[in-house]
mmCIF file of C-alpha atoms and ligand atoms in Angstrom:
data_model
loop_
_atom_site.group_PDB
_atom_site.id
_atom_site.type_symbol
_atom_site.label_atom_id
_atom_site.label_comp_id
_atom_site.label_asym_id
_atom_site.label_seq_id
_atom_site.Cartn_x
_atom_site.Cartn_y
_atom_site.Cartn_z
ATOM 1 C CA UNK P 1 0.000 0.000 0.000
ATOM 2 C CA UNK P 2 1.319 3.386 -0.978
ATOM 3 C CA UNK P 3 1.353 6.316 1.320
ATOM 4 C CA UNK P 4 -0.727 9.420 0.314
ATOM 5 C CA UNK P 5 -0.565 10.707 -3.139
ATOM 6 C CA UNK P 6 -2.501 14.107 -3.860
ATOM 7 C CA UNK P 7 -3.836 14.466 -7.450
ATOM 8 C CA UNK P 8 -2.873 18.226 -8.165
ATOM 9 C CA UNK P 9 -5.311 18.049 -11.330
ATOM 10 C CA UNK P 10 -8.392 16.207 -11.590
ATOM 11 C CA UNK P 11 -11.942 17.218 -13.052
ATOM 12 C CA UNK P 12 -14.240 15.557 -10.916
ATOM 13 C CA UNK P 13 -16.865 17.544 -11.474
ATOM 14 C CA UNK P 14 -17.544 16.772 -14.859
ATOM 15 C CA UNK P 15 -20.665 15.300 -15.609
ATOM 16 C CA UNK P 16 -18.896 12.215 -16.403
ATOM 17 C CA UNK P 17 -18.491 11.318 -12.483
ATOM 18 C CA UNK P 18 -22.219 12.231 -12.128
ATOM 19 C CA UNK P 19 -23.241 8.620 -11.472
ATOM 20 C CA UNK P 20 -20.974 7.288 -9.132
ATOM 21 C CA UNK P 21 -19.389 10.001 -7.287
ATOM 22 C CA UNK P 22 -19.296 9.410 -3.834
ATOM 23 C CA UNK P 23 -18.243 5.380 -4.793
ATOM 24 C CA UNK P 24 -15.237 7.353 -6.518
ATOM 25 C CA UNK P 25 -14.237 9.465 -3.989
ATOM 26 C CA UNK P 26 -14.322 6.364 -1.699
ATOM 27 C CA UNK P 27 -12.032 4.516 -4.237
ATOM 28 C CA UNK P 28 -9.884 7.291 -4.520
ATOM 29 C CA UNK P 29 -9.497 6.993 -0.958
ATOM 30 C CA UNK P 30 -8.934 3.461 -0.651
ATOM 31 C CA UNK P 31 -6.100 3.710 -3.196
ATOM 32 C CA UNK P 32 -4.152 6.498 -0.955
ATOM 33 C CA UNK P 33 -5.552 9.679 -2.695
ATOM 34 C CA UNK P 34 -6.997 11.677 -0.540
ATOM 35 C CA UNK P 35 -6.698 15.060 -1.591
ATOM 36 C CA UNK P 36 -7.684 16.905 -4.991
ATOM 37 C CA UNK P 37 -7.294 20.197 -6.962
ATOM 38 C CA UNK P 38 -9.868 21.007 -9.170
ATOM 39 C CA UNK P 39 -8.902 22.886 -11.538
ATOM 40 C CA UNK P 40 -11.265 25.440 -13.473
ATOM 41 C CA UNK P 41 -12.039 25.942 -16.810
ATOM 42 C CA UNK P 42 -14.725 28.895 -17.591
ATOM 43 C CA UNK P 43 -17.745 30.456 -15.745
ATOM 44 C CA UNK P 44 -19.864 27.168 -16.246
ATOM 45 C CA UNK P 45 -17.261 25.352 -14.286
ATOM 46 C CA UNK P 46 -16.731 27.817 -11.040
ATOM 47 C CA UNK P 47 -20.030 27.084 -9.524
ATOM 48 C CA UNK P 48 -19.458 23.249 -9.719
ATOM 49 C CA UNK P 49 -15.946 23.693 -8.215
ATOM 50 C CA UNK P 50 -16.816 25.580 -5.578
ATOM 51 C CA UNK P 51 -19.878 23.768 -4.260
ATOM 52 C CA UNK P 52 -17.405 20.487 -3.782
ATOM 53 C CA UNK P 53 -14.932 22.085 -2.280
ATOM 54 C CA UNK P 54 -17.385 23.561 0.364
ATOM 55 C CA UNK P 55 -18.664 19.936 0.707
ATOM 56 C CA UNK P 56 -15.505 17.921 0.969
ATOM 57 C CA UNK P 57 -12.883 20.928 2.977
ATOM 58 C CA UNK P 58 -9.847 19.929 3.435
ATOM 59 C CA UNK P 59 -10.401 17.296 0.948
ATOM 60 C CA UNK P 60 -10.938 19.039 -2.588
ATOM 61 C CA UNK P 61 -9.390 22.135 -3.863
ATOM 62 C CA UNK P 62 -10.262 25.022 -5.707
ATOM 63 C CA UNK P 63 -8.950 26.875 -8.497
ATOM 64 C CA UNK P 64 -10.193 29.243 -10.984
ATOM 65 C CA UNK P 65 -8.941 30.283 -14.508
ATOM 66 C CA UNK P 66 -9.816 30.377 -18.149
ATOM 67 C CA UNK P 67 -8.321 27.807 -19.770
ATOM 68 C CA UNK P 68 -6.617 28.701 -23.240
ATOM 69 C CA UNK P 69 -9.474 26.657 -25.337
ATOM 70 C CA UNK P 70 -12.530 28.453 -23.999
ATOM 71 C CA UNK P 71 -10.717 31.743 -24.991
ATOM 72 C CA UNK P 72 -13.491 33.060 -27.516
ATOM 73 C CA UNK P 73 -14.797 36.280 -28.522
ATOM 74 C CA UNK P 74 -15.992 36.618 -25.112
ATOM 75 C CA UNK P 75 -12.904 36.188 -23.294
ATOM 76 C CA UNK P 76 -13.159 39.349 -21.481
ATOM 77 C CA UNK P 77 -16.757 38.565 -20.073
ATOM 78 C CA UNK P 78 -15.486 35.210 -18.703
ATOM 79 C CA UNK P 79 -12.156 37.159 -17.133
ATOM 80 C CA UNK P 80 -14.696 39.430 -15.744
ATOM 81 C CA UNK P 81 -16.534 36.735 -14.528
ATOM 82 C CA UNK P 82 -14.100 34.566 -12.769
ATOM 83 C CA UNK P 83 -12.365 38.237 -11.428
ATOM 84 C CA UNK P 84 -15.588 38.668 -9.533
ATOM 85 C CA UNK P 85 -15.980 35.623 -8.171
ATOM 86 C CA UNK P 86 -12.509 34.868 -6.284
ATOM 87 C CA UNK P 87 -13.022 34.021 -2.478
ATOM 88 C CA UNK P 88 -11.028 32.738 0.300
ATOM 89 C CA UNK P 89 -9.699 29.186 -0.297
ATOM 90 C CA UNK P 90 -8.853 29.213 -3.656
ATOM 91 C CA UNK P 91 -5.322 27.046 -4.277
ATOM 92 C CA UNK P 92 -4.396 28.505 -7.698
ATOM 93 C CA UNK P 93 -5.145 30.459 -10.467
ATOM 94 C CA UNK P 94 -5.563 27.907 -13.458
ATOM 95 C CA UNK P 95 -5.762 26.403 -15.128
ATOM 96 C CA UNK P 96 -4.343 29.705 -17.915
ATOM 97 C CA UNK P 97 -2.135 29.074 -20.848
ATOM 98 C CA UNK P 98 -1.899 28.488 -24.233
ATOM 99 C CA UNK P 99 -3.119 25.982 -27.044
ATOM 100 C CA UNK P 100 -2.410 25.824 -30.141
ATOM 101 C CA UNK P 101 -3.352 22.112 -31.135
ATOM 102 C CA UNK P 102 -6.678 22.425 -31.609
ATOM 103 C CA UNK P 103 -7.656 25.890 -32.570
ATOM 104 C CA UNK P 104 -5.274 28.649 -33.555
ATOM 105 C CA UNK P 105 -8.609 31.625 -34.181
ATOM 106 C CA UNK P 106 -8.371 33.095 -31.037
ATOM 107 C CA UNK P 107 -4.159 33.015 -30.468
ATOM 108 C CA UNK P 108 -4.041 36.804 -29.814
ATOM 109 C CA UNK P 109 -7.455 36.519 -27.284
ATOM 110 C CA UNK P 110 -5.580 33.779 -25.878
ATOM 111 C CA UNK P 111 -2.023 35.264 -25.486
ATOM 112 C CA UNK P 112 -4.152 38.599 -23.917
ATOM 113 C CA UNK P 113 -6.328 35.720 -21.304
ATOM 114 C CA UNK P 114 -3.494 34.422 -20.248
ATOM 115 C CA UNK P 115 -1.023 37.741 -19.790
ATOM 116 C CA UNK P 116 -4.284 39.090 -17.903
ATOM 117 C CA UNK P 117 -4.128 35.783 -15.403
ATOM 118 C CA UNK P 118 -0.345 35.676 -15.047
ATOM 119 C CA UNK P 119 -1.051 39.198 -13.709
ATOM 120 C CA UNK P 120 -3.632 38.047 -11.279
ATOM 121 C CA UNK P 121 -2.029 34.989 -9.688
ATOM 122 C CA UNK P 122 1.456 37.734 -9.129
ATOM 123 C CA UNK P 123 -0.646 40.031 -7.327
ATOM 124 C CA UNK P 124 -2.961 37.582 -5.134
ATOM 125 C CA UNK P 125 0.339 35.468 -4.274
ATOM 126 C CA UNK P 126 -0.967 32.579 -5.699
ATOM 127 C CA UNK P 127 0.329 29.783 -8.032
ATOM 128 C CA UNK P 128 -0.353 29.160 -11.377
ATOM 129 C CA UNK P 129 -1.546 25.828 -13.317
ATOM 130 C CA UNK P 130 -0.323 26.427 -17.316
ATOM 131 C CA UNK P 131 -1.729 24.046 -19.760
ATOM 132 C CA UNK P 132 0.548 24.531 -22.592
ATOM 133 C CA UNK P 133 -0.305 22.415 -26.107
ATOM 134 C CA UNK P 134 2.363 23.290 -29.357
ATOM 135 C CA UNK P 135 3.070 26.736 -27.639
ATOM 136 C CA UNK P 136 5.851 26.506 -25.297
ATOM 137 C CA UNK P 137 8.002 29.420 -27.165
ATOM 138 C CA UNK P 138 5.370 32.134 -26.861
ATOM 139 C CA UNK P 139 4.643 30.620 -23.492
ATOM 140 C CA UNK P 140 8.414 30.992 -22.630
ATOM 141 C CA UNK P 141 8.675 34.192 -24.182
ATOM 142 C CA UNK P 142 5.597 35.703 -22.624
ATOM 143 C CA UNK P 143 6.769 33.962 -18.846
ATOM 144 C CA UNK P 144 10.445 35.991 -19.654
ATOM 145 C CA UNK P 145 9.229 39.595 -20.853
ATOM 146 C CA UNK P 146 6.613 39.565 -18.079
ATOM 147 C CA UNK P 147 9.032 39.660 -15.574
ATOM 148 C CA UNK P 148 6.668 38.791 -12.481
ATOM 149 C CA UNK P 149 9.194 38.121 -9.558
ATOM 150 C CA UNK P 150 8.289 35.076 -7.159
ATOM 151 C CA UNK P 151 5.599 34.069 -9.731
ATOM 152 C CA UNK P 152 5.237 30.155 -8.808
ATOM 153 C CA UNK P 153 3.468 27.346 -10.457
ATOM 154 C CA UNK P 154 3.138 23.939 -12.347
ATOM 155 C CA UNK P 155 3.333 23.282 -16.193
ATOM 156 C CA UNK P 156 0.671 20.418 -15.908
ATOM 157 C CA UNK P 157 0.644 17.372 -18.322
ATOM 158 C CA UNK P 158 3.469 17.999 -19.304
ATOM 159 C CA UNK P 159 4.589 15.993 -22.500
ATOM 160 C CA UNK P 160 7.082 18.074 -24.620
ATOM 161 C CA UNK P 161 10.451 17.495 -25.420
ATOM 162 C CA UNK P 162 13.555 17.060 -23.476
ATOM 163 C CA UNK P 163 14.871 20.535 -24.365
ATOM 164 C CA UNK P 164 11.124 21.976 -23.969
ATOM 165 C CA UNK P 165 11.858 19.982 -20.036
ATOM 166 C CA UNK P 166 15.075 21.685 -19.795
ATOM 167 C CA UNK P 167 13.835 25.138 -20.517
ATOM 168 C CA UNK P 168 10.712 24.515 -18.328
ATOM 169 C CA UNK P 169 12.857 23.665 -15.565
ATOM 170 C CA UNK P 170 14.698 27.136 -16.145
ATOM 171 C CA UNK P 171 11.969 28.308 -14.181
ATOM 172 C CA UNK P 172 12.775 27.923 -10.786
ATOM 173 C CA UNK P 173 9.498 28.396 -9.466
ATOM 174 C CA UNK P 174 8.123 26.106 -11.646
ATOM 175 C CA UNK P 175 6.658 22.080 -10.981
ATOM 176 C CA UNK P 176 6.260 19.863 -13.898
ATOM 177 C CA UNK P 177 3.005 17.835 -13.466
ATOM 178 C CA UNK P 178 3.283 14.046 -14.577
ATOM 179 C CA UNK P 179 -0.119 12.105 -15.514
ATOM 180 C CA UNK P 180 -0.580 8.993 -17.287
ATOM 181 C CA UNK P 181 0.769 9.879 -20.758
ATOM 182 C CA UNK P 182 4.502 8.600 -19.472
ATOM 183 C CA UNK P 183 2.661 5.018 -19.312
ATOM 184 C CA UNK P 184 1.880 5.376 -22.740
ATOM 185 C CA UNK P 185 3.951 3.126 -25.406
ATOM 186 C CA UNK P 186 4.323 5.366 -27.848
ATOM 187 C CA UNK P 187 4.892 8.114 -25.334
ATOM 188 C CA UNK P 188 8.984 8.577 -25.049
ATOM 189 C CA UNK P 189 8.407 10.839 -21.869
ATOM 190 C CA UNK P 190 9.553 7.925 -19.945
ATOM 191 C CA UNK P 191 13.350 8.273 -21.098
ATOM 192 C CA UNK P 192 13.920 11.616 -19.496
ATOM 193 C CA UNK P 193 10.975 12.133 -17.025
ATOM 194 C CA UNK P 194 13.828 11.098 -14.154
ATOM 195 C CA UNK P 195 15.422 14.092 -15.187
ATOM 196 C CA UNK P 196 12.698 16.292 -13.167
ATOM 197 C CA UNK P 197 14.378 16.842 -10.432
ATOM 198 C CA UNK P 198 12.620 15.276 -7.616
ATOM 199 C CA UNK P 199 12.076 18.241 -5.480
ATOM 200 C CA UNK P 200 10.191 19.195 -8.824
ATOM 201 C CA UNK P 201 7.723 16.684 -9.550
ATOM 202 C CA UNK P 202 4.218 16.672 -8.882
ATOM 203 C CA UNK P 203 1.401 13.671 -10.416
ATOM 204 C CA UNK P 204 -1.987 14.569 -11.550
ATOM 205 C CA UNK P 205 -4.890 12.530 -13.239
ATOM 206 C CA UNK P 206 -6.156 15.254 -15.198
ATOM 207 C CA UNK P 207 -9.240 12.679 -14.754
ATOM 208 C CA UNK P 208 -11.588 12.151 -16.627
ATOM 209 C CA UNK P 209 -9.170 12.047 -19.178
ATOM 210 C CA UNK P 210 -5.652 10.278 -20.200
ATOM 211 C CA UNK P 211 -6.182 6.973 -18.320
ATOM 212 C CA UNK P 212 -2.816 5.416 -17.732
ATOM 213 C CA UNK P 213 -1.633 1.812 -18.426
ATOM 214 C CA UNK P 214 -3.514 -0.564 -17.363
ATOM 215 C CA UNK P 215 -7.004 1.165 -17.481
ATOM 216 C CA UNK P 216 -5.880 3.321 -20.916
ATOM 217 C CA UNK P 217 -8.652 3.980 -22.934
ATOM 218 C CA UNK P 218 -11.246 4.089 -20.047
ATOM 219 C CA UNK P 219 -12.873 7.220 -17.948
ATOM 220 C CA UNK P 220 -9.704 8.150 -15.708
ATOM 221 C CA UNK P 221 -10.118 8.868 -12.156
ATOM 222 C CA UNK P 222 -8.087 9.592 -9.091
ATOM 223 C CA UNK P 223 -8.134 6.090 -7.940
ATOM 224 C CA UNK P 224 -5.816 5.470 -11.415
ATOM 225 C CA UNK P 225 -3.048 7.611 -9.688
ATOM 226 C CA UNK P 226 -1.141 4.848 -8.336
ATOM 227 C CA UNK P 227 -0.420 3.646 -11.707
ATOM 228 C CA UNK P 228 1.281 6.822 -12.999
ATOM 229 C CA UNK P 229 3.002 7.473 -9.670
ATOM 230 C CA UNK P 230 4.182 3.826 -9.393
ATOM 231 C CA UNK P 231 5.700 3.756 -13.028
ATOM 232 C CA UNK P 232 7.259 7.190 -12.406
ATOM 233 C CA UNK P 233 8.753 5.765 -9.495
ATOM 234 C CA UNK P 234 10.533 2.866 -11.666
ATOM 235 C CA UNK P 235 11.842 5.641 -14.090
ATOM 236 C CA UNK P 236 13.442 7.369 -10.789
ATOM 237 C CA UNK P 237 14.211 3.617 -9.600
ATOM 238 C CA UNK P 238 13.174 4.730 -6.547
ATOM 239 C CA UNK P 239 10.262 3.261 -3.910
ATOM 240 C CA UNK P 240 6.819 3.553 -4.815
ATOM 241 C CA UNK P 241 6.760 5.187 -0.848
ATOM 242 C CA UNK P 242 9.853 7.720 -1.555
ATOM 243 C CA UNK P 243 7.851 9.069 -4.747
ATOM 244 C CA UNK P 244 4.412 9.540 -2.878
ATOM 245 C CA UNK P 245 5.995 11.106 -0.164
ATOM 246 C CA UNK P 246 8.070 13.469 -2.770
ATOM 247 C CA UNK P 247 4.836 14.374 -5.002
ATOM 248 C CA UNK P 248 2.758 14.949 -1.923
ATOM 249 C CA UNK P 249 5.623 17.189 0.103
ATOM 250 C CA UNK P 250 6.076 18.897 -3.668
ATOM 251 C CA UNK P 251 2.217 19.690 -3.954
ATOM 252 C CA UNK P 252 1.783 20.595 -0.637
ATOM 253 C CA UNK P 253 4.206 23.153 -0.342
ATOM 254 C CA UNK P 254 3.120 24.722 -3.852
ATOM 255 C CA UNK P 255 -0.223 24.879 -3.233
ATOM 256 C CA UNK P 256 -0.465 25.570 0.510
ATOM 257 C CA UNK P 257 -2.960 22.430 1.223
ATOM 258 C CA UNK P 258 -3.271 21.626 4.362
ATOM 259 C CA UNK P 259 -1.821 18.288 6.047
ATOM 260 C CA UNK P 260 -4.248 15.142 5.649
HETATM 261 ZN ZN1 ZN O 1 -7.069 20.027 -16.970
#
């Protein structure tokens, strides 16, 4: 049995975990995951957020952002939005970034959303969660030119290059967030993922999404954790123990949760 991992991304409120929910959380549980951030998406996602993480404190964490792929003509609206609604208790502002894998219309909105949110996070103190997709330069660039001292955070699921690693890890402030993509065959993250340091790794589901090895292909959920952390761990060659107790220390400290 592993000792407590924390799943520093996981979207348990989608309406996929509408069924089962409370069975889930109780298998996350069992499996040693006991504590969740829930990253936000847009104004539809807030209210969901927040109402778990009033039911389950200590337990489930907010965050609130505009994620780069709901950056549409009414980008400013939605900023507006989630401006007016932060409140005490909120772990991070995320998850912000850039995409440019699926949709390239709005790159300017999206480069403006996430300059906006960088801005934000600096002056509440807070960390940020970047979802980057085929945009690391601008994302790099735009990080650099800011110049927002202290700024802290986590480049979640991560899966570029070594070099995009290397220049990631430039970024001293910076986590790089590990989900089940290194379990992936085809995925060739597993040759340098041990080169995260280890004072610089955090694990994530990003449920319901990116199942790893052995449940690929299915709905994801934090219960599935053990599997990334676990192979991680035999990247590292270190103890499945020594890794949850690095991840959990590493998300801990960057998002100020509480002990369990
Ligand atoms: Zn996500």
């Amino acid at each position: 049995m592993m000792t407590q991992l924390i799943d520093s991304h996981t979207h348990i409120y989608a309406e996929e975990f509408d069924e089962d929910f409370s069975a889930m959380l109780q298998r996350a549980e069992e499996s040693g995951v006991s504590q969740m951030v829930l990253p936000c998406v847009d104004s539809e996602s807030w209210p969901l957020i927040q109402s778990l993480s009033e039911a389950y404190p200590q337990r489930l964490f907010p965050t609130i952002g505009l994620h780069p792929t709901y950056v549409k003509e009414d980008y400013e609206a939605q900023l507006s939005y989630l401006e007016q609604h932060f409140s005490v208790g909120i772990v991070a502002i995320g998850e912000i970034g850039l995409d440019y894998y699926w949709d390239t219309t709005f790159r300017s909105e999206q480069l403006k959303a996430f300059e906006s949110q960088l801005r934000w996070a600096h002056q509440l103190g807070l960390p940020v969660i970047l979802h980057v997709r085929e945009a690391f330069r601008d994302t790099f660039d735009l990080l650099r030119s800011l110049q927002l001292p202290g700024l802290r955070g986590v480049f979640h699921s991560f899966t570029g290059s070594r070099e995009e690693l290397e220049e990631a890890l430039s970024f001293e402030h910076f986590y790089i967030g590990i989900n089940g993509v290194v379990t992936f065959k085809n995925s060739s993250l597993k040759e340098y993922v041990a080169d995260i340091p280890l004072d610089r790794l955090v694990v994530e589901t990003d449920a319901p999404y990116l199942a790893p090895v052995p449940k690929r292909g299915r709905r994801n959920e934090p219960a599935f954790l053990p599997y990334t952390a676990s192979f991680v761990a035999s990247c590292y060659q270190i103890s499945d123990e020594e890794l949850s107790a690095r991840t959990s220390k590493n998300a801990r400290r960057l998002f100020a949760l509480p002990p369990r």
